[in-house]
PDB file of C-alpha atoms in Angstrom:
ATOM      1  CA  MET A 178     -15.870   1.786 -27.931  1.00 76.00           C
ATOM      2  CA  ALA A 179     -14.471   3.699 -24.966  1.00 92.00           C
ATOM      3  CA  VAL A 180     -12.807   1.940 -22.045  1.00 95.00           C
ATOM      4  CA  ILE A 181     -13.202   3.319 -18.538  1.00 94.00           C
ATOM      5  CA  GLY A 182     -11.471   2.455 -15.292  1.00 94.00           C
ATOM      6  CA  LYS A 183     -13.562   1.231 -12.394  1.00 93.00           C
ATOM      7  CA  PRO A 184     -11.668   1.479  -9.055  1.00 92.00           C
ATOM      8  CA  LEU A 185     -11.838  -1.740  -7.084  1.00 92.00           C
ATOM      9  CA  THR A 186      -9.701  -1.884  -3.921  1.00 92.00           C
ATOM     10  CA  SER A 187      -6.245  -0.814  -2.869  1.00 95.00           C
ATOM     11  CA  THR A 188      -3.496  -2.437  -0.851  1.00 97.00           C
ATOM     12  CA  LEU A 189      -1.324  -0.473   1.565  1.00 98.00           C
ATOM     13  CA  VAL A 190       2.177  -1.967   1.481  1.00 98.00           C
ATOM     14  CA  LEU A 191       4.385  -1.210   4.468  1.00 99.00           C
ATOM     15  CA  LYS A 192       8.138  -1.831   4.200  1.00 99.00           C
ATOM     16  CA  TYR A 193      10.172  -2.051   7.329  1.00 98.00           C
ATOM     17  CA  GLU A 194      13.629  -3.024   8.617  1.00 98.00           C
ATOM     18  CA  ASP A 195      13.864  -6.401  10.311  1.00 97.00           C
ATOM     19  CA  GLY A 196      17.453  -6.866  11.396  1.00 96.00           C
ATOM     20  CA  LEU A 197      20.546  -7.199   9.277  1.00 96.00           C
ATOM     21  CA  THR A 198      21.655  -9.506   6.478  1.00 96.00           C
ATOM     22  CA  PRO A 199      24.823 -11.591   6.942  1.00 97.00           C
ATOM     23  CA  ALA A 200      26.649  -8.869   5.029  1.00 97.00           C
ATOM     24  CA  GLY A 201      25.481  -6.236   7.524  1.00 96.00           C
ATOM     25  CA  ALA A 202      22.933  -4.473   5.318  1.00 97.00           C
ATOM     26  CA  PRO A 203      19.423  -3.774   6.584  1.00 97.00           C
ATOM     27  CA  ARG A 204      16.941  -6.627   5.908  1.00 98.00           C
ATOM     28  CA  ILE A 205      13.789  -5.091   4.417  1.00 98.00           C
ATOM     29  CA  ARG A 206      10.501  -6.910   4.782  1.00 98.00           C
ATOM     30  CA  GLN A 207       7.018  -5.876   3.826  1.00 98.00           C
ATOM     31  CA  MET A 208       3.423  -6.465   4.872  1.00 98.00           C
ATOM     32  CA  GLY A 209       0.221  -5.592   3.033  1.00 98.00           C
ATOM     33  CA  LEU A 210      -3.047  -4.250   4.375  1.00 97.00           C
ATOM     34  CA  LYS A 211      -5.658  -5.303   1.824  1.00 97.00           C
ATOM     35  CA  HIS A 212      -9.163  -4.035   0.993  1.00 94.00           C
ATOM     36  CA  VAL A 213      -8.348  -0.374   1.505  1.00 95.00           C
ATOM     37  CA  LYS A 214     -11.011   1.867   0.028  1.00 92.00           C
ATOM     38  CA  PRO A 215      -9.677   3.341  -3.248  1.00 86.00           C
ATOM     39  CA  ASP A 216     -10.891   6.802  -2.273  1.00 89.00           C
ATOM     40  CA  ALA A 217      -9.167   6.812   1.140  1.00 94.00           C
ATOM     41  CA  ASP A 218      -7.194   9.977   1.829  1.00 97.00           C
ATOM     42  CA  HIS A 219      -3.475   9.469   1.207  1.00 97.00           C
ATOM     43  CA  ALA A 220      -2.420  11.529   4.234  1.00 98.00           C
ATOM     44  CA  ASP A 221      -4.714   9.471   6.482  1.00 98.00           C
ATOM     45  CA  LEU A 222      -3.255   6.222   5.133  1.00 98.00           C
ATOM     46  CA  HIS A 223       0.282   7.464   5.788  1.00 98.00           C
ATOM     47  CA  ASP A 224      -0.660   8.551   9.329  1.00 98.00           C
ATOM     48  CA  ILE A 225      -2.156   5.116  10.021  1.00 97.00           C
ATOM     49  CA  ALA A 226       1.011   3.363   8.823  1.00 98.00           C
ATOM     50  CA  VAL A 227       3.198   5.571  11.010  1.00 98.00           C
ATOM     51  CA  ALA A 228       0.875   5.037  13.991  1.00 98.00           C
ATOM     52  CA  LEU A 229       0.929   1.220  13.523  1.00 97.00           C
ATOM     53  CA  PHE A 230       4.734   1.116  13.365  1.00 97.00           C
ATOM     54  CA  SER A 231       5.051   3.391  16.391  1.00 98.00           C
ATOM     55  CA  LEU A 232       3.874   0.310  18.311  1.00 98.00           C
ATOM     56  CA  SER A 233       6.608  -1.854  16.802  1.00 97.00           C
ATOM     57  CA  ASP A 234      10.342  -2.197  17.339  1.00 97.00           C
ATOM     58  CA  HIS A 235      10.847  -2.218  13.548  1.00 97.00           C
ATOM     59  CA  PRO A 236      11.440   1.090  11.757  1.00 98.00           C
ATOM     60  CA  LEU A 237       9.082   1.832   8.897  1.00 98.00           C
ATOM     61  CA  THR A 238      11.015   2.538   5.674  1.00 98.00           C
ATOM     62  CA  ALA A 239       8.283   3.014   3.033  1.00 99.00           C
ATOM     63  CA  VAL A 240       4.522   3.346   2.612  1.00 99.00           C
ATOM     64  CA  ILE A 241       3.217   2.292  -0.843  1.00 98.00           C
ATOM     65  CA  LEU A 242      -0.329   2.392  -2.124  1.00 98.00           C
ATOM     66  CA  GLN A 243      -1.181  -0.149  -4.817  1.00 97.00           C
ATOM     67  CA  ASP A 244      -4.489   0.533  -6.577  1.00 94.00           C
ATOM     68  CA  SER A 245      -6.536  -2.107  -8.431  1.00 94.00           C
ATOM     69  CA  THR A 246      -8.689  -0.883 -11.276  1.00 94.00           C
ATOM     70  CA  GLU A 247     -10.994  -2.895 -13.551  1.00 96.00           C
ATOM     71  CA  LEU A 248     -10.950  -1.767 -17.190  1.00 96.00           C
ATOM     72  CA  VAL A 249     -14.426  -2.077 -18.714  1.00 95.00           C
ATOM     73  CA  GLU A 250     -15.958  -1.090 -22.025  1.00 93.00           C
ATOM     74  CA  GLU A 251     -18.356   1.801 -21.671  1.00 89.00           C
ATOM     75  CA  PRO A 252     -21.797   0.901 -22.950  1.00 84.00           C
ATOM     76  CA  GLU A 253     -22.896   2.655 -26.133  1.00 81.00           C
ATOM     77  CA  GLY A 254     -25.850   4.823 -25.740  1.00 70.00           C
TER      78      GLY A 254
END
């Protein structure tokens, strides 16, 4: 029986600098924006992340898209 992937939702993870550690290295934190449509355009998501952090004092260091997919057995037929 074949198994197919059914896209569910995605989470946009935004990593940013939030001060320094006691050793003087950048402290990296992250926040997640959940329930992103799995077919959302990657360039649009990146532009949104950059626009959001342009309103913040914290520099954006990474934009990560985490996809969730359900694996289901394809019905025979």
